[in-house]
Amino acid sequence: DDDIAENDFDLGITDEEPFQGHNIQETVEEHEISDDPAVFRIVKDLSYEVCELQAHNEFLLRDVHVADLKTENESLKRQLHSCSQYTGAIQNAYYACSTQHAASLLVSLSTAKTTKFGAELILDNDEKTQFYTGLTSYSLFQTLFKLLKPFMEKRISKKRPPLWSIKDEFFITLSKLRLGLLYKDITCRSNISESNVSKIFHKWLDIMYRELRQLIVWPDGEKLYETLPIQFKKHYFNVISIIDCFEIFIEESLSLESRSCTYSQYKKHNTLKVLISIAPTGSITFILNVWGGRVLDKVITQKSGFLDKISYGDVVMAD
């Protein structure tokens, strides 16, 4: 043993090339270690210990790696659980929104199916009343209807009841005037033939013309000044009327004479021309029966009787 301790030799055991038990003889011969059996046995025992230490070290390293993997796995599980909760919350919120939206759509569809294109469409709704009829409020619609209703009832045959209620007919008439709806459009909305829609419309036009024309009056100068808009009072205090001749397109007549009288050089189309006067407040104060589109605005104004209503000092605006 002392001889071995005194000799400084390298057994060739490294991390890169672990020492193996079956190479003991080669190692002994390579380093010229004594052939003494005792020495050989010591070297052999040492080699076994080295192998055991290496195996134990690898085992420890595996334990550490497994522990790290377990820790990482637990962390991933917690993240997955958190993501699952978040996803569940999103799904619940989406389901709630979808359910609420579906319920809202069902209500809208139900309302659309039960609400026909008639007076109930604007019931107690000033915004819809103004959009569909041009009247500023539903109460004004009711007032005007009550005024005209007795005259319409006189024209209804008891043997043949109306296809719509009288109020629905009045609403349809105002809607056509306000929105310019075609008969076919109204037919699709109401399931009533175009011919019946046309009859209803013209019937109401006739009544409205006869009963409402008396509401068009020429204003008194003093009362008109009291209601003038602020801008008019500042700059145009003596304006009593704003006039214009507007044109309405018509179909080309089969009669050559009528076609000639109604052809407008300005519009390049057959038209009817109407002279209208409004007060600065916007109310209609004068309207004349229609003329052919060929007649000049100046001629219509001179022959309409409008100039007879003008007093000295009055100012009339025109386009």
mmCIF file of C-alpha atoms in Angstrom:
data_model
loop_
_atom_site.group_PDB
_atom_site.id
_atom_site.type_symbol
_atom_site.label_atom_id
_atom_site.label_comp_id
_atom_site.label_asym_id
_atom_site.label_seq_id
_atom_site.Cartn_x
_atom_site.Cartn_y
_atom_site.Cartn_z
ATOM 1 C CA ASP A 1 0.000 0.000 0.000
ATOM 2 C CA ASP A 2 2.856 2.358 0.792
ATOM 3 C CA ASP A 3 4.337 1.665 -2.652
ATOM 4 C CA ILE A 4 1.053 2.549 -4.231
ATOM 5 C CA ALA A 5 0.736 5.752 -2.256
ATOM 6 C CA GLU A 6 4.234 6.794 -3.227
ATOM 7 C CA ASN A 7 3.606 6.265 -6.946
ATOM 8 C CA ASP A 8 1.748 9.156 -8.557
ATOM 9 C CA PHE A 9 -0.113 7.590 -11.431
ATOM 10 C CA ASP A 10 -3.323 8.353 -13.390
ATOM 11 C CA LEU A 11 -5.993 5.672 -13.673
ATOM 12 C CA GLY A 12 -7.488 7.410 -16.709
ATOM 13 C CA ILE A 13 -10.917 7.897 -15.101
ATOM 14 C CA THR A 14 -12.590 11.024 -16.558
ATOM 15 C CA ASP A 15 -16.113 12.497 -16.922
ATOM 16 C CA GLU A 16 -15.892 12.124 -20.678
ATOM 17 C CA GLU A 17 -14.882 8.431 -20.515
ATOM 18 C CA PRO A 18 -16.236 6.720 -17.370
ATOM 19 C CA PHE A 19 -14.131 3.946 -15.938
ATOM 20 C CA GLN A 20 -15.614 0.502 -16.587
ATOM 21 C CA GLY A 21 -14.989 -2.642 -14.566
ATOM 22 C CA HIS A 22 -14.163 -4.872 -17.549
ATOM 23 C CA ASN A 23 -11.302 -2.511 -18.576
ATOM 24 C CA ILE A 24 -9.392 -2.935 -15.310
ATOM 25 C CA GLN A 25 -6.805 -5.305 -16.754
ATOM 26 C CA GLU A 26 -6.097 -2.986 -19.694
ATOM 27 C CA THR A 27 -5.771 -0.014 -17.371
ATOM 28 C CA VAL A 28 -3.359 -1.859 -15.114
ATOM 29 C CA GLU A 29 -1.231 -2.899 -18.082
ATOM 30 C CA GLU A 30 -1.378 0.575 -19.688
ATOM 31 C CA HIS A 31 -0.076 2.322 -16.573
ATOM 32 C CA GLU A 32 2.341 -0.496 -15.725
ATOM 33 C CA ILE A 33 0.777 -1.011 -12.343
ATOM 34 C CA SER A 34 2.251 -3.823 -10.288
ATOM 35 C CA ASP A 35 0.959 -7.286 -10.994
ATOM 36 C CA ASP A 36 0.471 -7.803 -7.310
ATOM 37 C CA PRO A 37 -3.001 -9.330 -6.809
ATOM 38 C CA ALA A 38 -3.612 -7.080 -3.845
ATOM 39 C CA VAL A 39 -3.036 -3.999 -5.957
ATOM 40 C CA PHE A 40 -5.205 -5.375 -8.707
ATOM 41 C CA ARG A 41 -7.979 -6.057 -6.204
ATOM 42 C CA ILE A 42 -7.778 -2.520 -4.827
ATOM 43 C CA VAL A 43 -7.966 -1.059 -8.298
ATOM 44 C CA LYS A 44 -10.902 -3.293 -9.089
ATOM 45 C CA ASP A 45 -12.728 -2.222 -5.919
ATOM 46 C CA LEU A 46 -12.082 1.409 -6.715
ATOM 47 C CA SER A 47 -13.428 0.968 -10.212
ATOM 48 C CA TYR A 48 -16.617 -0.541 -8.853
ATOM 49 C CA GLU A 49 -17.020 2.349 -6.439
ATOM 50 C CA VAL A 50 -16.531 4.824 -9.266
ATOM 51 C CA CYS A 51 -19.173 3.071 -11.343
ATOM 52 C CA GLU A 52 -21.586 3.062 -8.421
ATOM 53 C CA LEU A 53 -20.968 6.765 -7.840
ATOM 54 C CA GLN A 54 -21.581 7.531 -11.496
ATOM 55 C CA ALA A 55 -24.802 5.504 -11.498
ATOM 56 C CA HIS A 56 -25.933 7.200 -8.288
ATOM 57 C CA ASN A 57 -25.116 10.600 -9.778
ATOM 58 C CA GLU A 58 -27.161 9.836 -12.874
ATOM 59 C CA PHE A 59 -30.022 8.677 -10.671
ATOM 60 C CA LEU A 60 -29.870 11.914 -8.692
ATOM 61 C CA LEU A 61 -29.827 13.932 -11.887
ATOM 62 C CA ARG A 62 -32.896 12.054 -13.102
ATOM 63 C CA ASP A 63 -34.653 12.762 -9.793
ATOM 64 C CA VAL A 64 -33.891 16.473 -10.106
ATOM 65 C CA HIS A 65 -35.085 16.516 -13.718
ATOM 66 C CA VAL A 66 -38.284 14.664 -12.786
ATOM 67 C CA ALA A 67 -38.896 17.105 -9.925
ATOM 68 C CA ASP A 68 -38.463 20.040 -12.321
ATOM 69 C CA LEU A 69 -40.846 18.421 -14.773
ATOM 70 C CA LYS A 70 -43.391 17.872 -12.015
ATOM 71 C CA THR A 71 -43.134 21.522 -10.965
ATOM 72 C CA GLU A 72 -43.521 22.679 -14.559
ATOM 73 C CA ASN A 73 -46.445 20.306 -15.019
ATOM 74 C CA GLU A 74 -48.216 21.703 -11.954
ATOM 75 C CA SER A 75 -47.659 25.232 -13.246
ATOM 76 C CA LEU A 76 -49.114 24.290 -16.625
ATOM 77 C CA LYS A 77 -52.089 22.666 -14.922
ATOM 78 C CA ARG A 78 -52.783 25.877 -12.996
ATOM 79 C CA GLN A 79 -52.531 27.920 -16.194
ATOM 80 C CA LEU A 80 -54.829 25.496 -17.988
ATOM 81 C CA HIS A 81 -57.360 25.707 -15.157
ATOM 82 C CA SER A 82 -57.215 29.501 -15.249
ATOM 83 C CA CYS A 83 -57.685 29.496 -19.033
ATOM 84 C CA SER A 84 -60.580 27.073 -18.702
ATOM 85 C CA GLN A 85 -62.293 29.368 -16.203
ATOM 86 C CA TYR A 86 -61.723 32.385 -18.472
ATOM 87 C CA THR A 87 -63.017 30.482 -21.503
ATOM 88 C CA GLY A 88 -66.048 29.365 -19.538
ATOM 89 C CA ALA A 89 -66.782 32.955 -18.522
ATOM 90 C CA ILE A 90 -66.521 34.092 -22.146
ATOM 91 C CA GLN A 91 -68.797 31.283 -23.310
ATOM 92 C CA ASN A 92 -71.372 32.154 -20.649
ATOM 93 C CA ALA A 93 -71.251 35.836 -21.593
ATOM 94 C CA TYR A 94 -71.569 34.982 -25.293
ATOM 95 C CA TYR A 95 -74.462 32.636 -24.597
ATOM 96 C CA ALA A 96 -76.206 35.293 -22.507
ATOM 97 C CA CYS A 97 -75.742 37.918 -25.239
ATOM 98 C CA SER A 98 -76.873 35.500 -27.943
ATOM 99 C CA THR A 99 -79.938 34.536 -25.937
ATOM 100 C CA GLN A 100 -80.813 38.168 -25.281
ATOM 101 C CA HIS A 101 -80.278 39.088 -28.951
ATOM 102 C CA ALA A 102 -82.379 36.145 -30.094
ATOM 103 C CA ALA A 103 -85.155 37.153 -27.709
ATOM 104 C CA SER A 104 -84.981 40.721 -29.021
ATOM 105 C CA LEU A 105 -85.210 39.479 -32.612
ATOM 106 C CA LEU A 106 -88.199 37.314 -31.761
ATOM 107 C CA VAL A 107 -89.952 40.311 -30.201
ATOM 108 C CA SER A 108 -89.146 42.431 -33.270
ATOM 109 C CA LEU A 109 -90.417 39.744 -35.631
ATOM 110 C CA SER A 110 -93.538 39.278 -33.568
ATOM 111 C CA THR A 111 -94.162 43.031 -33.583
ATOM 112 C CA ALA A 112 -93.542 43.220 -37.331
ATOM 113 C CA LYS A 113 -96.021 40.429 -37.957
ATOM 114 C CA THR A 114 -98.727 41.931 -35.765
ATOM 115 C CA THR A 115 -98.245 45.573 -36.848
ATOM 116 C CA LYS A 116 -99.764 46.221 -40.245
ATOM 117 C CA PHE A 117 -99.055 49.169 -42.484
ATOM 118 C CA GLY A 118 -101.736 51.414 -41.092
ATOM 119 C CA ALA A 119 -102.507 54.049 -38.496
ATOM 120 C CA GLU A 120 -101.396 51.820 -35.615
ATOM 121 C CA LEU A 121 -97.857 52.053 -37.004
ATOM 122 C CA ILE A 122 -97.611 55.644 -35.740
ATOM 123 C CA LEU A 123 -99.758 55.236 -32.625
ATOM 124 C CA ASP A 124 -98.635 57.779 -29.972
ATOM 125 C CA ASN A 125 -95.307 58.215 -31.748
ATOM 126 C CA ASP A 126 -94.605 61.764 -32.920
ATOM 127 C CA GLU A 127 -91.342 60.837 -34.655
ATOM 128 C CA LYS A 128 -92.962 58.150 -36.797
ATOM 129 C CA THR A 129 -95.966 60.380 -37.426
ATOM 130 C CA GLN A 130 -93.752 63.096 -38.860
ATOM 131 C CA PHE A 131 -91.788 60.612 -40.956
ATOM 132 C CA TYR A 132 -94.785 58.849 -42.509
ATOM 133 C CA THR A 133 -97.302 61.707 -42.752
ATOM 134 C CA GLY A 134 -95.382 64.975 -42.519
ATOM 135 C CA LEU A 135 -97.544 66.064 -39.572
ATOM 136 C CA THR A 136 -95.580 67.166 -36.525
ATOM 137 C CA SER A 137 -97.375 65.006 -33.942
ATOM 138 C CA TYR A 138 -99.794 62.126 -33.549
ATOM 139 C CA SER A 139 -102.289 64.420 -31.811
ATOM 140 C CA LEU A 140 -102.336 66.636 -34.916
ATOM 141 C CA PHE A 141 -102.956 63.534 -37.035
ATOM 142 C CA GLN A 142 -105.893 62.660 -34.780
ATOM 143 C CA THR A 143 -107.310 66.188 -34.950
ATOM 144 C CA LEU A 144 -107.129 66.309 -38.729
ATOM 145 C CA PHE A 145 -108.663 62.850 -39.014
ATOM 146 C CA LYS A 146 -111.596 63.772 -36.754
ATOM 147 C CA LEU A 147 -112.186 66.825 -38.938
ATOM 148 C CA LEU A 148 -112.384 64.789 -42.159
ATOM 149 C CA LYS A 149 -113.928 61.585 -40.839
ATOM 150 C CA PRO A 150 -117.620 62.694 -41.087
ATOM 151 C CA PHE A 151 -117.202 63.605 -44.763
ATOM 152 C CA MET A 152 -115.639 60.243 -45.557
ATOM 153 C CA GLU A 153 -118.328 58.302 -43.677
ATOM 154 C CA LYS A 154 -120.959 59.836 -45.942
ATOM 155 C CA ARG A 155 -119.259 58.280 -48.967
ATOM 156 C CA ILE A 156 -118.987 54.771 -47.535
ATOM 157 C CA SER A 157 -121.534 52.315 -48.859
ATOM 158 C CA LYS A 158 -123.194 50.197 -46.178
ATOM 159 C CA LYS A 159 -123.500 47.323 -48.636
ATOM 160 C CA ARG A 160 -119.758 47.347 -49.279
ATOM 161 C CA PRO A 161 -117.677 48.019 -46.155
ATOM 162 C CA PRO A 162 -114.193 49.530 -46.604
ATOM 163 C CA LEU A 163 -111.209 47.237 -47.081
ATOM 164 C CA TRP A 164 -109.346 49.186 -44.424
ATOM 165 C CA SER A 165 -110.544 51.243 -41.509
ATOM 166 C CA ILE A 166 -111.146 54.902 -42.351
ATOM 167 C CA LYS A 167 -108.152 55.912 -40.243
ATOM 168 C CA ASP A 168 -105.899 53.447 -42.087
ATOM 169 C CA GLU A 169 -107.050 54.877 -45.416
ATOM 170 C CA PHE A 170 -106.232 58.384 -44.221
ATOM 171 C CA PHE A 171 -102.809 57.251 -43.040
ATOM 172 C CA ILE A 172 -102.070 55.560 -46.374
ATOM 173 C CA THR A 173 -103.082 58.699 -48.271
ATOM 174 C CA LEU A 174 -100.808 60.944 -46.214
ATOM 175 C CA SER A 175 -97.951 58.425 -46.461
ATOM 176 C CA LYS A 176 -98.193 58.363 -50.245
ATOM 177 C CA LEU A 177 -98.151 62.154 -50.373
ATOM 178 C CA ARG A 178 -95.286 62.362 -47.894
ATOM 179 C CA LEU A 179 -93.029 59.544 -49.144
ATOM 180 C CA GLY A 180 -94.116 59.256 -52.767
ATOM 181 C CA LEU A 181 -94.945 55.562 -52.373
ATOM 182 C CA LEU A 182 -95.999 53.715 -55.507
ATOM 183 C CA TYR A 183 -99.302 51.862 -55.598
ATOM 184 C CA LYS A 184 -97.425 48.586 -56.015
ATOM 185 C CA ASP A 185 -95.376 49.330 -52.904
ATOM 186 C CA ILE A 186 -98.507 49.993 -50.842
ATOM 187 C CA THR A 187 -100.045 46.816 -52.269
ATOM 188 C CA CYS A 188 -97.078 44.756 -51.061
ATOM 189 C CA ARG A 189 -97.325 46.334 -47.610
ATOM 190 C CA SER A 190 -101.077 45.866 -47.253
ATOM 191 C CA ASN A 191 -102.074 42.928 -49.497
ATOM 192 C CA ILE A 192 -104.700 45.085 -51.228
ATOM 193 C CA SER A 193 -104.855 45.362 -55.002
ATOM 194 C CA GLU A 194 -103.372 48.370 -56.774
ATOM 195 C CA SER A 195 -106.763 49.359 -58.174
ATOM 196 C CA ASN A 196 -108.303 49.526 -54.689
ATOM 197 C CA VAL A 197 -105.338 51.494 -53.353
ATOM 198 C CA SER A 198 -105.762 53.958 -56.220
ATOM 199 C CA LYS A 199 -109.494 54.355 -55.498
ATOM 200 C CA ILE A 200 -108.861 54.974 -51.803
ATOM 201 C CA PHE A 201 -106.142 57.527 -52.522
ATOM 202 C CA HIS A 202 -108.177 59.563 -55.004
ATOM 203 C CA LYS A 203 -111.258 59.428 -52.793
ATOM 204 C CA TRP A 204 -109.340 60.946 -49.902
ATOM 205 C CA LEU A 205 -107.651 63.503 -52.150
ATOM 206 C CA ASP A 206 -111.052 64.735 -53.274
ATOM 207 C CA ILE A 207 -112.299 65.115 -49.696
ATOM 208 C CA MET A 208 -109.111 66.807 -48.497
ATOM 209 C CA TYR A 209 -109.200 69.246 -51.408
ATOM 210 C CA ARG A 210 -112.799 70.279 -50.801
ATOM 211 C CA GLU A 211 -112.647 70.494 -47.005
ATOM 212 C CA LEU A 212 -109.141 71.792 -46.346
ATOM 213 C CA ARG A 213 -108.792 74.426 -49.054
ATOM 214 C CA GLN A 214 -110.628 76.880 -46.807
ATOM 215 C CA LEU A 215 -107.644 76.733 -44.428
ATOM 216 C CA ILE A 216 -105.516 78.550 -47.019
ATOM 217 C CA VAL A 217 -105.998 82.242 -46.207
ATOM 218 C CA TRP A 218 -104.044 85.374 -47.023
ATOM 219 C CA PRO A 219 -102.420 86.673 -43.812
ATOM 220 C CA ASP A 220 -103.107 90.007 -42.187
ATOM 221 C CA GLY A 221 -100.029 92.247 -42.328
ATOM 222 C CA GLU A 222 -99.884 93.071 -38.616
ATOM 223 C CA LYS A 223 -100.456 89.480 -37.482
ATOM 224 C CA LEU A 224 -97.880 88.264 -39.977
ATOM 225 C CA TYR A 225 -95.264 90.672 -38.582
ATOM 226 C CA GLU A 226 -95.894 89.400 -35.055
ATOM 227 C CA THR A 227 -95.003 85.862 -36.099
ATOM 228 C CA LEU A 228 -92.037 86.683 -38.349
ATOM 229 C CA PRO A 229 -88.854 84.708 -37.684
ATOM 230 C CA ILE A 230 -86.064 86.728 -36.061
ATOM 231 C CA GLN A 231 -83.904 86.865 -39.196
ATOM 232 C CA PHE A 232 -86.825 88.219 -41.218
ATOM 233 C CA LYS A 233 -87.558 90.901 -38.617
ATOM 234 C CA LYS A 234 -83.934 92.055 -38.809
ATOM 235 C CA HIS A 235 -83.465 92.151 -42.576
ATOM 236 C CA TYR A 236 -86.780 91.449 -44.368
ATOM 237 C CA PHE A 237 -89.472 92.787 -42.052
ATOM 238 C CA ASN A 238 -91.741 93.828 -44.942
ATOM 239 C CA VAL A 239 -91.676 90.449 -46.756
ATOM 240 C CA ILE A 240 -95.231 89.173 -46.972
ATOM 241 C CA SER A 241 -94.839 86.249 -49.356
ATOM 242 C CA ILE A 242 -92.379 83.829 -50.946
ATOM 243 C CA ILE A 243 -93.593 82.490 -54.290
ATOM 244 C CA ASP A 244 -92.528 79.775 -56.696
ATOM 245 C CA CYS A 245 -93.928 77.899 -59.677
ATOM 246 C CA PHE A 246 -93.130 74.235 -59.191
ATOM 247 C CA GLU A 247 -93.532 71.586 -61.869
ATOM 248 C CA ILE A 248 -94.864 68.033 -61.657
ATOM 249 C CA PHE A 249 -93.852 65.423 -64.229
ATOM 250 C CA ILE A 250 -96.771 63.772 -66.056
ATOM 251 C CA GLU A 251 -97.167 61.096 -68.706
ATOM 252 C CA GLU A 252 -97.133 62.158 -72.316
ATOM 253 C CA SER A 253 -100.685 62.733 -73.521
ATOM 254 C CA LEU A 254 -102.071 61.074 -76.635
ATOM 255 C CA SER A 255 -103.558 64.414 -77.631
ATOM 256 C CA LEU A 256 -101.116 66.524 -79.647
ATOM 257 C CA GLU A 257 -102.649 69.743 -78.305
ATOM 258 C CA SER A 258 -102.330 68.637 -74.666
ATOM 259 C CA ARG A 259 -98.839 67.357 -75.325
ATOM 260 C CA SER A 260 -97.857 70.732 -76.751
ATOM 261 C CA CYS A 261 -99.393 72.715 -73.862
ATOM 262 C CA THR A 262 -97.709 70.661 -71.170
ATOM 263 C CA TYR A 263 -94.209 70.343 -72.647
ATOM 264 C CA SER A 264 -91.678 72.266 -70.546
ATOM 265 C CA GLN A 265 -88.614 73.584 -72.354
ATOM 266 C CA TYR A 266 -86.853 73.958 -69.008
ATOM 267 C CA LYS A 267 -87.510 70.403 -67.787
ATOM 268 C CA LYS A 268 -87.462 68.833 -71.261
ATOM 269 C CA HIS A 269 -90.520 66.852 -70.222
ATOM 270 C CA ASN A 270 -94.306 67.099 -70.082
ATOM 271 C CA THR A 271 -95.231 68.794 -66.810
ATOM 272 C CA LEU A 272 -97.957 70.605 -64.907
ATOM 273 C CA LYS A 273 -97.052 73.906 -63.283
ATOM 274 C CA VAL A 274 -98.478 75.277 -60.016
ATOM 275 C CA LEU A 275 -97.999 78.722 -58.471
ATOM 276 C CA ILE A 276 -97.703 78.585 -54.688
ATOM 277 C CA SER A 277 -97.124 81.269 -52.070
ATOM 278 C CA ILE A 278 -95.997 80.738 -48.489
ATOM 279 C CA ALA A 279 -95.600 83.138 -45.603
ATOM 280 C CA PRO A 280 -92.166 83.586 -43.950
ATOM 281 C CA THR A 281 -93.476 81.309 -41.206
ATOM 282 C CA GLY A 282 -93.880 78.469 -43.733
ATOM 283 C CA SER A 283 -97.675 78.327 -43.934
ATOM 284 C CA ILE A 284 -99.292 78.199 -47.395
ATOM 285 C CA THR A 285 -101.088 81.455 -48.166
ATOM 286 C CA PHE A 286 -101.993 81.091 -51.849
ATOM 287 C CA ILE A 287 -102.141 78.273 -54.395
ATOM 288 C CA LEU A 288 -103.492 78.285 -57.920
ATOM 289 C CA ASN A 289 -104.993 75.627 -60.147
ATOM 290 C CA VAL A 290 -102.504 73.869 -62.406
ATOM 291 C CA TRP A 291 -101.244 75.200 -65.711
ATOM 292 C CA GLY A 292 -99.459 73.473 -68.559
ATOM 293 C CA GLY A 293 -95.694 73.347 -68.236
ATOM 294 C CA ARG A 294 -95.275 75.407 -71.404
ATOM 295 C CA VAL A 295 -96.668 78.587 -69.787
ATOM 296 C CA LEU A 296 -94.095 81.028 -68.388
ATOM 297 C CA ASP A 297 -93.997 81.710 -64.636
ATOM 298 C CA LYS A 298 -94.480 85.423 -65.308
ATOM 299 C CA VAL A 299 -97.689 84.819 -67.246
ATOM 300 C CA ILE A 300 -99.098 82.538 -64.544
ATOM 301 C CA THR A 301 -98.330 85.117 -61.839
ATOM 302 C CA GLN A 302 -100.029 87.916 -63.790
ATOM 303 C CA LYS A 303 -103.171 85.899 -64.544
ATOM 304 C CA SER A 304 -103.518 84.109 -61.203
ATOM 305 C CA GLY A 305 -104.912 87.027 -59.206
ATOM 306 C CA PHE A 306 -101.930 86.881 -56.867
ATOM 307 C CA LEU A 307 -100.930 90.485 -57.608
ATOM 308 C CA ASP A 308 -104.342 91.701 -56.423
ATOM 309 C CA LYS A 309 -103.449 90.611 -52.892
ATOM 310 C CA ILE A 310 -100.267 92.695 -52.741
ATOM 311 C CA SER A 311 -100.426 96.093 -51.019
ATOM 312 C CA TYR A 312 -98.130 99.088 -51.401
ATOM 313 C CA GLY A 313 -94.824 98.485 -49.593
ATOM 314 C CA ASP A 314 -95.171 94.709 -49.473
ATOM 315 C CA VAL A 315 -92.144 92.690 -50.583
ATOM 316 C CA VAL A 316 -92.435 89.354 -52.371
ATOM 317 C CA MET A 317 -89.491 86.969 -52.590
ATOM 318 C CA ALA A 318 -89.122 84.719 -55.623
ATOM 319 C CA ASP A 319 -86.582 82.267 -56.951
#
